Tab-separated table of C-alpha atoms in Angstrom:
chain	number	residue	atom	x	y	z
A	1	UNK	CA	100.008	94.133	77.339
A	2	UNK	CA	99.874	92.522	74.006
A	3	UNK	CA	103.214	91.190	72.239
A	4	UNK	CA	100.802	92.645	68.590
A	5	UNK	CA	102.251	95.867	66.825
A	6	UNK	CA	99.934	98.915	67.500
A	7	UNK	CA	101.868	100.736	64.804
A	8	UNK	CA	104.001	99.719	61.812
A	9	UNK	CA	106.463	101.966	60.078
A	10	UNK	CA	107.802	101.434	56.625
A	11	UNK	CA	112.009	102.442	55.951
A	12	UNK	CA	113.390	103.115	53.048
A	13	UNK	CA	116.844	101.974	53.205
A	14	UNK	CA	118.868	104.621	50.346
A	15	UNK	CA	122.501	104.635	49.767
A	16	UNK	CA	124.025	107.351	51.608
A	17	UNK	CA	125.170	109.263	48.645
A	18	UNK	CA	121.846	109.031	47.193
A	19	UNK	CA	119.974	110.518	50.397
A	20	UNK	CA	118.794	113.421	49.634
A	21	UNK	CA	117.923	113.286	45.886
A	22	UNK	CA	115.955	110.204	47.251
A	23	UNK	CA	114.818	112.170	50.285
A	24	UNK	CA	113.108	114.898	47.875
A	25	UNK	CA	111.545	112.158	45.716
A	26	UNK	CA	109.587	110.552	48.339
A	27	UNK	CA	109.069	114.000	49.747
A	28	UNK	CA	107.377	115.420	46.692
A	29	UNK	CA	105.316	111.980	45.171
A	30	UNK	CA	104.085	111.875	48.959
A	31	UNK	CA	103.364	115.291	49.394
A	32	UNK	CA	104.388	114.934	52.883
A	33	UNK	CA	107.507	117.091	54.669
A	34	UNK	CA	111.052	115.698	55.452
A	35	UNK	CA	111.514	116.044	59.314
A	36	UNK	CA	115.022	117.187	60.924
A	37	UNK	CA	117.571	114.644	60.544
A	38	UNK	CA	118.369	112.627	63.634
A	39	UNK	CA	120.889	109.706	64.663
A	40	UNK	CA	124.546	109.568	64.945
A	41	UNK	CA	125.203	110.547	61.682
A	42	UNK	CA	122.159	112.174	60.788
A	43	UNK	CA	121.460	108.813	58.804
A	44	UNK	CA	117.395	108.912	59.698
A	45	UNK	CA	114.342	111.387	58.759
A	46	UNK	CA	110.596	111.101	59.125
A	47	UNK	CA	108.641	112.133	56.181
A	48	UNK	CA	105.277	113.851	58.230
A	49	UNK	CA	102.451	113.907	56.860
A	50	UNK	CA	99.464	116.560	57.526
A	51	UNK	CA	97.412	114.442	59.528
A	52	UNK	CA	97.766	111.349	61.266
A	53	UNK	CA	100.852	109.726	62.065
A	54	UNK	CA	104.076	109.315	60.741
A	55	UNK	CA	104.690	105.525	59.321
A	56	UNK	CA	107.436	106.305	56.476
A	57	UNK	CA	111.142	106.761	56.956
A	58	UNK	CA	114.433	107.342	54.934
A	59	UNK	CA	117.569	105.599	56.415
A	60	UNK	CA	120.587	106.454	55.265
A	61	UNK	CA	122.713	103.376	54.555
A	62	UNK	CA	126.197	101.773	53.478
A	63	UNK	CA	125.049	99.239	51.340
A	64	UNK	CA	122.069	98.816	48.867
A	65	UNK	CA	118.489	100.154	48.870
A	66	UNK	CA	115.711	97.763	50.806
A	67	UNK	CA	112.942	98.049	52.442
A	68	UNK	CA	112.304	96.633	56.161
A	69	UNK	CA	109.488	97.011	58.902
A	70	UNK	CA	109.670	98.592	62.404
A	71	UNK	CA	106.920	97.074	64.639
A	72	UNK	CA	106.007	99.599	67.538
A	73	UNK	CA	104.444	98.106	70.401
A	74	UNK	CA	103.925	99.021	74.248
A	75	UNK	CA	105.954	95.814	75.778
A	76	UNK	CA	108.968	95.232	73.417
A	77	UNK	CA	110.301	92.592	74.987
A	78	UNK	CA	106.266	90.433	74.612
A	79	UNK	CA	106.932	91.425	71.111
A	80	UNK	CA	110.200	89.855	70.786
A	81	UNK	CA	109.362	86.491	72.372
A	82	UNK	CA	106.353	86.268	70.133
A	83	UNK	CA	108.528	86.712	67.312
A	84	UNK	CA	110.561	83.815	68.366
A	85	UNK	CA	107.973	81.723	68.419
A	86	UNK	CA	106.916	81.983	65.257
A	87	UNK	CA	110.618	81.914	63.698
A	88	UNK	CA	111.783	85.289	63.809
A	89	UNK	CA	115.706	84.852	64.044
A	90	UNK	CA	118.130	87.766	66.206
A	91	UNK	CA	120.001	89.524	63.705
A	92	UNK	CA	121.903	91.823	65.723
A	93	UNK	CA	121.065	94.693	68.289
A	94	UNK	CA	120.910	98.422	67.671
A	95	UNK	CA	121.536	100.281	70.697
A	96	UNK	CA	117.938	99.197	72.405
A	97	UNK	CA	116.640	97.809	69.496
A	98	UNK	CA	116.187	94.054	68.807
A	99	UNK	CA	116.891	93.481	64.620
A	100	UNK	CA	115.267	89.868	63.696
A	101	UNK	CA	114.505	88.287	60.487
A	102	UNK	CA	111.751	86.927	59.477
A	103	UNK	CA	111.736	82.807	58.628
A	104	UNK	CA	112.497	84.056	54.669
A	105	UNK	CA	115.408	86.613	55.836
A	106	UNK	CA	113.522	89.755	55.629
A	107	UNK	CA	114.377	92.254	58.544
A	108	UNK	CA	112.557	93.908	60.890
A	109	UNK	CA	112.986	95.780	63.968
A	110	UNK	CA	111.076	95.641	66.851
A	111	UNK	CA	110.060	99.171	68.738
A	112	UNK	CA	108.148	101.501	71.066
A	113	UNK	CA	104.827	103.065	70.559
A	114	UNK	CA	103.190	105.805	72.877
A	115	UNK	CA	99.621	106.525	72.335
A	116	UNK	CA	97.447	104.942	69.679
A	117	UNK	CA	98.877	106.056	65.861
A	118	UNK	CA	96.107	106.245	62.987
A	119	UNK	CA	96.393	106.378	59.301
A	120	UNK	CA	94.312	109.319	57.808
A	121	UNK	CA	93.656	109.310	54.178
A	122	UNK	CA	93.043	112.559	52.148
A	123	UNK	CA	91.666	110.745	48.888
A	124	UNK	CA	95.199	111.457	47.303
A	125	UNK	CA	97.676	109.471	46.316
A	126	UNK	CA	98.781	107.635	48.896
A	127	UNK	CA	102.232	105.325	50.265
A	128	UNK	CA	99.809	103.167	52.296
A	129	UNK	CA	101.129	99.580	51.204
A	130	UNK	CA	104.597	97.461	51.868
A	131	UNK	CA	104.266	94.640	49.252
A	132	UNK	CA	106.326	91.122	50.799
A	133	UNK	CA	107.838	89.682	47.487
A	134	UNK	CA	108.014	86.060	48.733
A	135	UNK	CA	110.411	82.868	47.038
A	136	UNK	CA	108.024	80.142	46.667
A	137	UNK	CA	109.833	77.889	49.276
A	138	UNK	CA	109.326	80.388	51.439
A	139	UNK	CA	105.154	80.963	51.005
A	140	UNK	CA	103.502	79.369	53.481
A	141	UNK	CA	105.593	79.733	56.207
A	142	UNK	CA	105.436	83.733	55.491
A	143	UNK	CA	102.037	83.999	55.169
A	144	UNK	CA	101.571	82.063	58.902
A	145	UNK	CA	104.477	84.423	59.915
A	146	UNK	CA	103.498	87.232	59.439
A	147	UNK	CA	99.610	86.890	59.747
A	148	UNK	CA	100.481	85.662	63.779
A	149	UNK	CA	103.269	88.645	64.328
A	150	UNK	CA	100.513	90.845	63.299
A	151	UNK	CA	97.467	89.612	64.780
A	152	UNK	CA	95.611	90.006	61.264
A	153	UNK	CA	93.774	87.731	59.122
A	154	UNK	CA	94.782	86.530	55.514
A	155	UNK	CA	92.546	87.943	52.736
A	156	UNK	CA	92.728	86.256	49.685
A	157	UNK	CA	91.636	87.856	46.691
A	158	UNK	CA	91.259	86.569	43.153
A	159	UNK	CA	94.800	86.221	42.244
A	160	UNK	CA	96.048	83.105	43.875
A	161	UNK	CA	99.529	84.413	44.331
A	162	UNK	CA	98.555	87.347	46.692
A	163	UNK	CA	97.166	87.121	50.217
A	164	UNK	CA	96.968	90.821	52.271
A	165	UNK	CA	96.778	91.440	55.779
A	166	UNK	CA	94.408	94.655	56.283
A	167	UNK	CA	93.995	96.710	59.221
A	168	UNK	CA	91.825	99.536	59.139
A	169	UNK	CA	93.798	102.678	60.086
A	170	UNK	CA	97.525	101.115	59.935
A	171	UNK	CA	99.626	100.211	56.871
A	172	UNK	CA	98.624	97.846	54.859
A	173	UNK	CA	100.598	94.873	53.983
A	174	UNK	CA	100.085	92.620	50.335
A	175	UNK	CA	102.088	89.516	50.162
A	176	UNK	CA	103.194	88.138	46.693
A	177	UNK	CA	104.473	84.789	46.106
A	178	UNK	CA	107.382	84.932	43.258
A	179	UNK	CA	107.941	82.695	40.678
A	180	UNK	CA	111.417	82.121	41.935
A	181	UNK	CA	111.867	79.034	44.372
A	182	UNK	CA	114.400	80.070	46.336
A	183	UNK	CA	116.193	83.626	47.617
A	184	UNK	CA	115.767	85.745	50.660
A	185	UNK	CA	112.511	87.653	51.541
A	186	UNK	CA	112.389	91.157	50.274
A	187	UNK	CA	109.587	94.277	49.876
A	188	UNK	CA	108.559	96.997	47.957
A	189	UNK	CA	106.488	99.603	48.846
A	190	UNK	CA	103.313	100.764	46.903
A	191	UNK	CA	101.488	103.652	46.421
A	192	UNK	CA	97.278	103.984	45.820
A	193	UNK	CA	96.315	105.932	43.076
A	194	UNK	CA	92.987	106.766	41.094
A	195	UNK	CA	95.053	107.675	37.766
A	196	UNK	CA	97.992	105.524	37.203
A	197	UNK	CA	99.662	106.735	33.982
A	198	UNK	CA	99.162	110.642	35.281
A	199	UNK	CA	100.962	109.687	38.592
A	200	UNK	CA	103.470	107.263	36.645
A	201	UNK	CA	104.204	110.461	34.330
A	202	UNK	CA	105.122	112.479	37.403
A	203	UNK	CA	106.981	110.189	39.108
A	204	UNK	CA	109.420	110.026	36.139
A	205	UNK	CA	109.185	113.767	35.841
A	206	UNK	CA	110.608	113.923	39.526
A	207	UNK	CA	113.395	111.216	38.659
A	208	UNK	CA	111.956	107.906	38.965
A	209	UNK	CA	112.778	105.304	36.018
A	210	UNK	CA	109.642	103.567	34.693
A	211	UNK	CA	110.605	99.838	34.096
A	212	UNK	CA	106.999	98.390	32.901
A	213	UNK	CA	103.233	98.544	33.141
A	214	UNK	CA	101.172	95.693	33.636
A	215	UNK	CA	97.682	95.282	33.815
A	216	UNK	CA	97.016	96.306	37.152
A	217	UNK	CA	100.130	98.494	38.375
A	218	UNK	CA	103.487	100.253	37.080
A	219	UNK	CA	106.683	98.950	38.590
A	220	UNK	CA	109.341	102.290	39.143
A	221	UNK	CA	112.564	102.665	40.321
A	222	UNK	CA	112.835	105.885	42.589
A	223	UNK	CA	116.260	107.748	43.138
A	224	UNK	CA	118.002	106.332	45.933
A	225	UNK	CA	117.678	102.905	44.044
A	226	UNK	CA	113.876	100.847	45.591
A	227	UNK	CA	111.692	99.800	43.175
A	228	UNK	CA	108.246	100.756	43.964
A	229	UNK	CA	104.430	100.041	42.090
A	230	UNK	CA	101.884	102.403	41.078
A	231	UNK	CA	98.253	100.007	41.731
A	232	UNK	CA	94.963	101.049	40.647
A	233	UNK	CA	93.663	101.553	44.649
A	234	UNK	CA	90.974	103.530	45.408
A	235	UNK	CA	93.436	106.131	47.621
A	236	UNK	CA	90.205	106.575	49.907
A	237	UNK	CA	90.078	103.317	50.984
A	238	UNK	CA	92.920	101.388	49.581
A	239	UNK	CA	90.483	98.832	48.112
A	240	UNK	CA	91.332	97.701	44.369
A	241	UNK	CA	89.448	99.941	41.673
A	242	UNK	CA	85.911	98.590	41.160
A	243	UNK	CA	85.800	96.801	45.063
């Protein structure tokens, strides 16, 4: 057994009383179909897409929206010592589930996989990224973090305040050092897409509120309350436009 995720899944942590509106945003910019609610209260739901595995859930929640990670392996408790190594803190327990935070604060939960998950892309617009939006105090030790939780290597692009950690197949995940020194560790998802301003014009159309465009992506704010980014990605490949 290895203590690496085989799968990670992306939550979008929503208000409760702003479930569902936020529930049929992410249902319709995805294109993919809100599963049967489940939990206690009925508080989770899978959005499914039409092939390939699930990776993206809405959590309904008491306090504000987030974002946090669910790591899936086959020997949970591997994964949980490993965690601790690198500086992963216990946050509290869930039933069977082990909550930790990462060295900068952000949470993550720690799960079971069965089988071996892929991500299939349809050349669409696609939810295939969770962005890390990282304090500068917190940089390096994130980067090592995360990069030995996940067993990938840091790619380094052009812009010197970025670093990803690619895996063919899985979710991708972009981290992005802030010019703010201090603060907890938080994330964003973002979505691939070939034509930005036609996607960011739909997204609004659905609900979302556009808060600005810069050069290379459009930060949003979807109902339900995360902010999100539209980034010219080739949705085939997730690869920046012109790589």
């Amino acid at each position: 057994m290895t203590a690496r995720p085989d799968w990670i899944q992306l939550f979008l942590d929503t208000p409760a009383g702003a479930y569902e509106e936020a529930v049929a945003f992410w249902s319709a910019v995805t294109g993919w179909t809100p599963s049967e609610r489940r939990g206690e209260d009925g508080q989770f739901l899978t959005l499914l897409p039409p092939a390939g595995a699930a990776y993206v859930k809405v959590q309904a929640v008491d306090g504000s929206a987030g974002v946090h990670l669910d790591l899936d392996s086959a020997d949970r408790p591997a994964a949980v010592a490993r965690a601790r190594e690198l500086g992963a803190t216990s946050a509290w327990t869930h039933h069977d589930v082990e909550v930790m935070r990462s060295p900068g604060g952000l949470v993550f939960c720690h799960t079971l996989v069965d089988g071996e998950p892929s991500l299939v892309r349809d050349g669409a617009t696609i939810l295939d990224q969770v962005c890390l939006d990282i304090p500068a105090a917190h940089w390096e030790s994130e980067v090592a973090f995360w990069s030995g939780l996940t067993g990938r290597g840091v790619q380094v692009g052009s812009l010197p305040h970025f670093a990803r950690l690619v895996e063919y197949g899985r979710l991708r995940i972009l981290l992005q050092r802030l010019d703010e020194s201090e603060g907890p560790v938080r994330a964003h998802p973002d979505l691939a897409t070939a034509d930005r301003a036609r996607d960011a014009e739909e997204h609004v159309r659905l609900g979302a509120r556009l808060e600005r465009v810069l050069d290379h992506w459009t930060v949003l704010t979807a109902p339900g309350g995360q902010v999100y980014c539209l980034t010219d990605r080739d949705p085939s490949t997730g690869l920046a436009a012109g790589v």
